[in-house]
C-alpha positions as CSV (number, residue, x, y, z in Angstrom):
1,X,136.3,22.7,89.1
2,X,139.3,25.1,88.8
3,X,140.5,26.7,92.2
4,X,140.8,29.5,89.3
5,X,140.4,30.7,86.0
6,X,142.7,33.7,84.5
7,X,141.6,35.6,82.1
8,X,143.8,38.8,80.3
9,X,141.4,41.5,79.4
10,X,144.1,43.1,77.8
11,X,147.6,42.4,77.0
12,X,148.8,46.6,77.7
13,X,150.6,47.7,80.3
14,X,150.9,51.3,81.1
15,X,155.0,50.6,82.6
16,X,158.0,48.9,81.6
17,X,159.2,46.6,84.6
18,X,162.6,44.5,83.8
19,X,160.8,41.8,85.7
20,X,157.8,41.4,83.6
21,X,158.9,40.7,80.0
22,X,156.9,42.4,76.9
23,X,154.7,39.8,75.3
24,X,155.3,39.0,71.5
25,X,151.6,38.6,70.8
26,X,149.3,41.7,69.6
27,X,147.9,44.2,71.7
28,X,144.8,44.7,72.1
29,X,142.0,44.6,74.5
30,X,139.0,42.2,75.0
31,X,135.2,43.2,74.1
32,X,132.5,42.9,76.2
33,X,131.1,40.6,73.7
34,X,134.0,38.7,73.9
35,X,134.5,38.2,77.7
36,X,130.7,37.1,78.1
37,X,131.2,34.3,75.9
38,X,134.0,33.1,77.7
39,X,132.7,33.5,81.1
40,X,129.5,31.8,79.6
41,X,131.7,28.9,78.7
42,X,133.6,28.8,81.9
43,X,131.7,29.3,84.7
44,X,130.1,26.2,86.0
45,X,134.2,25.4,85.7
46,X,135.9,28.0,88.6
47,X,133.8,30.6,91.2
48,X,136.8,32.6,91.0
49,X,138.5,34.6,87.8
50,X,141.8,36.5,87.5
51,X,141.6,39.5,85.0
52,X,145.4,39.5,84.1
53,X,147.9,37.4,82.3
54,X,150.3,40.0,81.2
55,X,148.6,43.4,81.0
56,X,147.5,46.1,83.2
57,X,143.7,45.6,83.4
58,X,142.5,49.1,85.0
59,X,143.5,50.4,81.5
60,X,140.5,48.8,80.3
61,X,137.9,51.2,78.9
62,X,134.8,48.7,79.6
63,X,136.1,47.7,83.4
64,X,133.0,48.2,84.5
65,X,130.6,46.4,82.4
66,X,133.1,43.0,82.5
67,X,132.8,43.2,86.5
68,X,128.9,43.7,86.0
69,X,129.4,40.2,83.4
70,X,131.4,38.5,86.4
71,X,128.3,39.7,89.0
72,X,125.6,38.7,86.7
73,X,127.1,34.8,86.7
74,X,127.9,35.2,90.5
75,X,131.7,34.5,90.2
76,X,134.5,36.8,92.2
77,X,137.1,38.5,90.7
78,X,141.0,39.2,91.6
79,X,143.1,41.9,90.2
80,X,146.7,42.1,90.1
81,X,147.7,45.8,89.2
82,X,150.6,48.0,89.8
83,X,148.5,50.3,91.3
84,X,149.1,53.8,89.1
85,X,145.3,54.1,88.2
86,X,143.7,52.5,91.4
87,X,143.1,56.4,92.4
88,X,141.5,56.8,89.0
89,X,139.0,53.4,89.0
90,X,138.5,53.5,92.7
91,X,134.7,54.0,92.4
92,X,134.5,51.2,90.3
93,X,135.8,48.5,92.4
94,X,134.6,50.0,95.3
95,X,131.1,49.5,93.7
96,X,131.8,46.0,92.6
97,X,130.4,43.3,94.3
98,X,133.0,41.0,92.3
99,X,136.2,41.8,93.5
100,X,137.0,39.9,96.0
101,X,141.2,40.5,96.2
102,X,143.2,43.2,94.8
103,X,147.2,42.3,94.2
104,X,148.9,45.8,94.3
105,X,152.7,45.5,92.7
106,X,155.0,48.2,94.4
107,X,157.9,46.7,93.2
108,X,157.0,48.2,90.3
109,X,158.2,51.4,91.9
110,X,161.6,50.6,91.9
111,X,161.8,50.1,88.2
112,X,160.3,53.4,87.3
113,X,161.7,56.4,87.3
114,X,158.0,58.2,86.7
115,X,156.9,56.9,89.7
116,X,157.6,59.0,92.7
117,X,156.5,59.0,96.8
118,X,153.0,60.5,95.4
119,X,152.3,57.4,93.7
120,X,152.2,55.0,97.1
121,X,150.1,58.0,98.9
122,X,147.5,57.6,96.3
123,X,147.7,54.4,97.3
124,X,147.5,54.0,99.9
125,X,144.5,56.9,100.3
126,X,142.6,54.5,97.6
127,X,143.2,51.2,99.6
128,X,141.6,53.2,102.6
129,X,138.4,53.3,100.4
130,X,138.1,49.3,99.9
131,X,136.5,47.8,103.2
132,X,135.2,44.8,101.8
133,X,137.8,43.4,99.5
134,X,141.3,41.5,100.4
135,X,144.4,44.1,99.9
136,X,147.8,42.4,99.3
137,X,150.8,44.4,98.7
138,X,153.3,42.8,96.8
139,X,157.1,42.7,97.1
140,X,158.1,40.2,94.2
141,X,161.5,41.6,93.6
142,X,164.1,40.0,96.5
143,X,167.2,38.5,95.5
144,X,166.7,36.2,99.0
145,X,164.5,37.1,101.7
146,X,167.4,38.1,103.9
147,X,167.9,40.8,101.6
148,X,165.2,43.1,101.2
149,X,167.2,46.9,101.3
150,X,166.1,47.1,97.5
151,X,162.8,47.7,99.6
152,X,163.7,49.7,102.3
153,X,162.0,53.2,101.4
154,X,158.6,51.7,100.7
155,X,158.9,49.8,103.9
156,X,159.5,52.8,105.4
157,X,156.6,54.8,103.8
158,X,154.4,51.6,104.9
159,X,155.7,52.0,108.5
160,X,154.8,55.6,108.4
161,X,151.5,55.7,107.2
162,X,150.2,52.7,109.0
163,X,152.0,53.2,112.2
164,X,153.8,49.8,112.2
165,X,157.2,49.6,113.7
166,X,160.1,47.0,112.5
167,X,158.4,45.7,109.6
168,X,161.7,44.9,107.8
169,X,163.0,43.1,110.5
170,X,159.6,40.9,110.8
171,X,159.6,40.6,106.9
172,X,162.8,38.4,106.9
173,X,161.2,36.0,109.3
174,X,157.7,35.9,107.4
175,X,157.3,36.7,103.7
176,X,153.5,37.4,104.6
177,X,152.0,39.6,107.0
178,X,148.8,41.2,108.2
179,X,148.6,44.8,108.5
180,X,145.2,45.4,109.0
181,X,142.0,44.0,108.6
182,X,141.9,42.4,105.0
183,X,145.2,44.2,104.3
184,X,148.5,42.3,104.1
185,X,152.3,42.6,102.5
186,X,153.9,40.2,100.4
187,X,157.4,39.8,100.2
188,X,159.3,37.0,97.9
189,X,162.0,36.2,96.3
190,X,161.9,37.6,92.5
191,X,161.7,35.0,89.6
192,X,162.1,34.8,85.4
193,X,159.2,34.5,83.1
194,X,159.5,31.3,81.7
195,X,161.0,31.8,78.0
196,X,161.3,29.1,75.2
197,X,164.8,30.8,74.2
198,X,166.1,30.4,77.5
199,X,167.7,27.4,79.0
200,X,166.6,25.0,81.4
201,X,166.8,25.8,85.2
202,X,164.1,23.0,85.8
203,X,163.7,19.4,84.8
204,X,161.4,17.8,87.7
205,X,158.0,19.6,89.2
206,X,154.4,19.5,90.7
207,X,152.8,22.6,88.6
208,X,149.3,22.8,89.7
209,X,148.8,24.2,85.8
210,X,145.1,22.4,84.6
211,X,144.9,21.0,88.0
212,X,143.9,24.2,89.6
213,X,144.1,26.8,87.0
214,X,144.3,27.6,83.6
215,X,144.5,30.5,81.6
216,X,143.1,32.3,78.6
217,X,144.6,34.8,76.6
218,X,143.0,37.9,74.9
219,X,142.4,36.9,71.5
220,X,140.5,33.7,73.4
221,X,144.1,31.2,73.0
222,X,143.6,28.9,76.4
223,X,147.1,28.0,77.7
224,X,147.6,26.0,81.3
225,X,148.5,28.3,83.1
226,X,149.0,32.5,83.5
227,X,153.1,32.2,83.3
228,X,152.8,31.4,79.7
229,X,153.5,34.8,77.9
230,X,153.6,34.6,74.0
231,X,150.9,31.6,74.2
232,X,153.8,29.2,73.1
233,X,151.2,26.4,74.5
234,X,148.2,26.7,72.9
235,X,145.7,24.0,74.0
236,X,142.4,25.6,71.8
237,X,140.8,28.8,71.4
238,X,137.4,29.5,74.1
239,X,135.7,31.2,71.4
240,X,135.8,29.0,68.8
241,X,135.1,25.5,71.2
242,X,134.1,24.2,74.4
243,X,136.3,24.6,77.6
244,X,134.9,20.8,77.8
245,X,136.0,20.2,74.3
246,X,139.8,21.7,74.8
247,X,140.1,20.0,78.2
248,X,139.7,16.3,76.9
249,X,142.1,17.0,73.9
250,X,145.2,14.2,74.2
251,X,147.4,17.2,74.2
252,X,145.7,18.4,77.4
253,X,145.6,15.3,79.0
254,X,149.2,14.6,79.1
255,X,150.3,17.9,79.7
256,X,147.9,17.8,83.2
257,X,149.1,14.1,83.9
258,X,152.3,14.7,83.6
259,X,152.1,17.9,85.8
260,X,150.7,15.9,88.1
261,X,153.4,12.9,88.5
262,X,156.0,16.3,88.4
263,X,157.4,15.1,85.2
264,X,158.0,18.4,82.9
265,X,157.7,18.0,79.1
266,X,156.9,21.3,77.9
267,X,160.1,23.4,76.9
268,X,158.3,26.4,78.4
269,X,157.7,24.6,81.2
270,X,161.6,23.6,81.9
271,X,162.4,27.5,81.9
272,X,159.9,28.7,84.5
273,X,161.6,30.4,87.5
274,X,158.4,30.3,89.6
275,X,157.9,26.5,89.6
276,X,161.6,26.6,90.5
277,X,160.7,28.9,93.3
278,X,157.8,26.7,94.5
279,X,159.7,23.5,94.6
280,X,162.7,25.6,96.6
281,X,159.7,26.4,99.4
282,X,158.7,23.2,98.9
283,X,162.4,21.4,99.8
284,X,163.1,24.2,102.5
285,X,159.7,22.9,104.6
């Protein structure tokens, strides 16, 4: 069993965040048809799907009908969106009984000059909506933790509207706290989309890649994990074979034993600035 399963609905994004490189690959969104048959194949494998890879998945058209896919196998579902349409989709996930987490990016905020102060009210307004589900607001975008001014004027509009006082000073001690009930901030240290064309920044690593996740890209293209961008690791194709069949590959194999003896092979691998963040925490504990 996967702790998780990602799957991109669609590889569109409504914004252009430096952080978040364009993918390489096509875009397009999945079918209906299509997502059945992979959550048909995967779901005696996770109780919990991500709809993202790259993408903005409240663009999808059909967002309703894929939730009502993920209710009629009883699996939950995350999102992780930056939050412009949440206003627009609200009813939808506030009728779905498969969301279980919502991941809202502000950051993205800073990096858009469309986006304005009315954009976090409607968030905010929206977020007031969703009793049942886990909010996280996301701050991915610190150069260190001790330095979080580049997020001072959403901090502030976060103080304001939910009547909390110091919360910058309290996010340099904790990169994660509770606001409310099921409502929390997340605050971290930003890092680089792994990139084949980049150099190394990493040679050692315990990835949890096909240990506790994998991921599977829009056109169906399983990869091990949702950092790989332009599917430069293709392990099979979910609509074309068994998730059983793809897992037991040699390729496969290796890649997850290796991963799990934090020995890095891959050349995609090598260049991922969140592994290099996770094994930072890790020395820091």
């Amino acid at each position: 069993m996967f702790k998780k399963i990602y799957i991109e609905i669609t590889n569109i994004c409504n914004l252009k965040c430096n952080f978040c490189p364009e993918t390489k690959r096509t875009k397009k969104f999945m079918s209906i048809d299509n997502f059945e048959k992979i959550i048909e194949k995967v779901h005696k494998h996770t109780n919990l799907v991500c709809l993202h890879v790259k993408g903005e998945p409240l663009l999808h058209n059909n967002l309703e009908e894929l939730l009502k896919v993920l209710e009629k196998y009883n699996l939950k579902a995350n999102i992780t969106t930056n939050g412009t349409l949440l206003k627009e989709k609200i009813k939808i996930i506030k009728d779905s009984k498969a969301i279980r987490q919502i991941n809202i990016s502000l950051h993205s905020i800073t990096q858009n000059e469309n986006i304005n102060k009315e954009y976090l009210q409607d968030v905010f307004e929206s977020v007031e909506q969703l009793k049942e589900q886990i909010i996280s607001y996301r701050l991915w975008n610190l150069k260190s933790i001790q330095e979080n001014d580049i997020n001072e004027k959403i901090i502030d509009e976060i103080e304001n509207y939910y009547n909390i006082a110091h919360l910058k000073e309290k996010l340099i001690t904790s990169d994660f706290l509770k606001i409310s009930n099921n409502l929390f901030i997340n605050q971290d240290i930003e890092f680089t989309w792994p990139d084949i064309n980049k150099e190394n920044i990493i040679e050692k690593g315990r990835c949890l890649a096909l240990k506790e996740q994998i991921a599977i890209l829009v056109d169906g293209t399983v990869v091990p994990c949702c950092l790989d961008n332009n599917g430069d690791i293709p392990l099979g194709n979910i609509l074309e074979e068994s998730l059983e069949d793809i897992l037991q590959k040699p390729k496969t194999i290796t890649i997850k034993k290796n991963f799990e003896n934090s020995v890095i092979t891959c050349k995609l691998c090598k260049t991922c600035g969140f592994l290099q963040r996770l094994e930072n925490k890790r020395r820091n504990l």
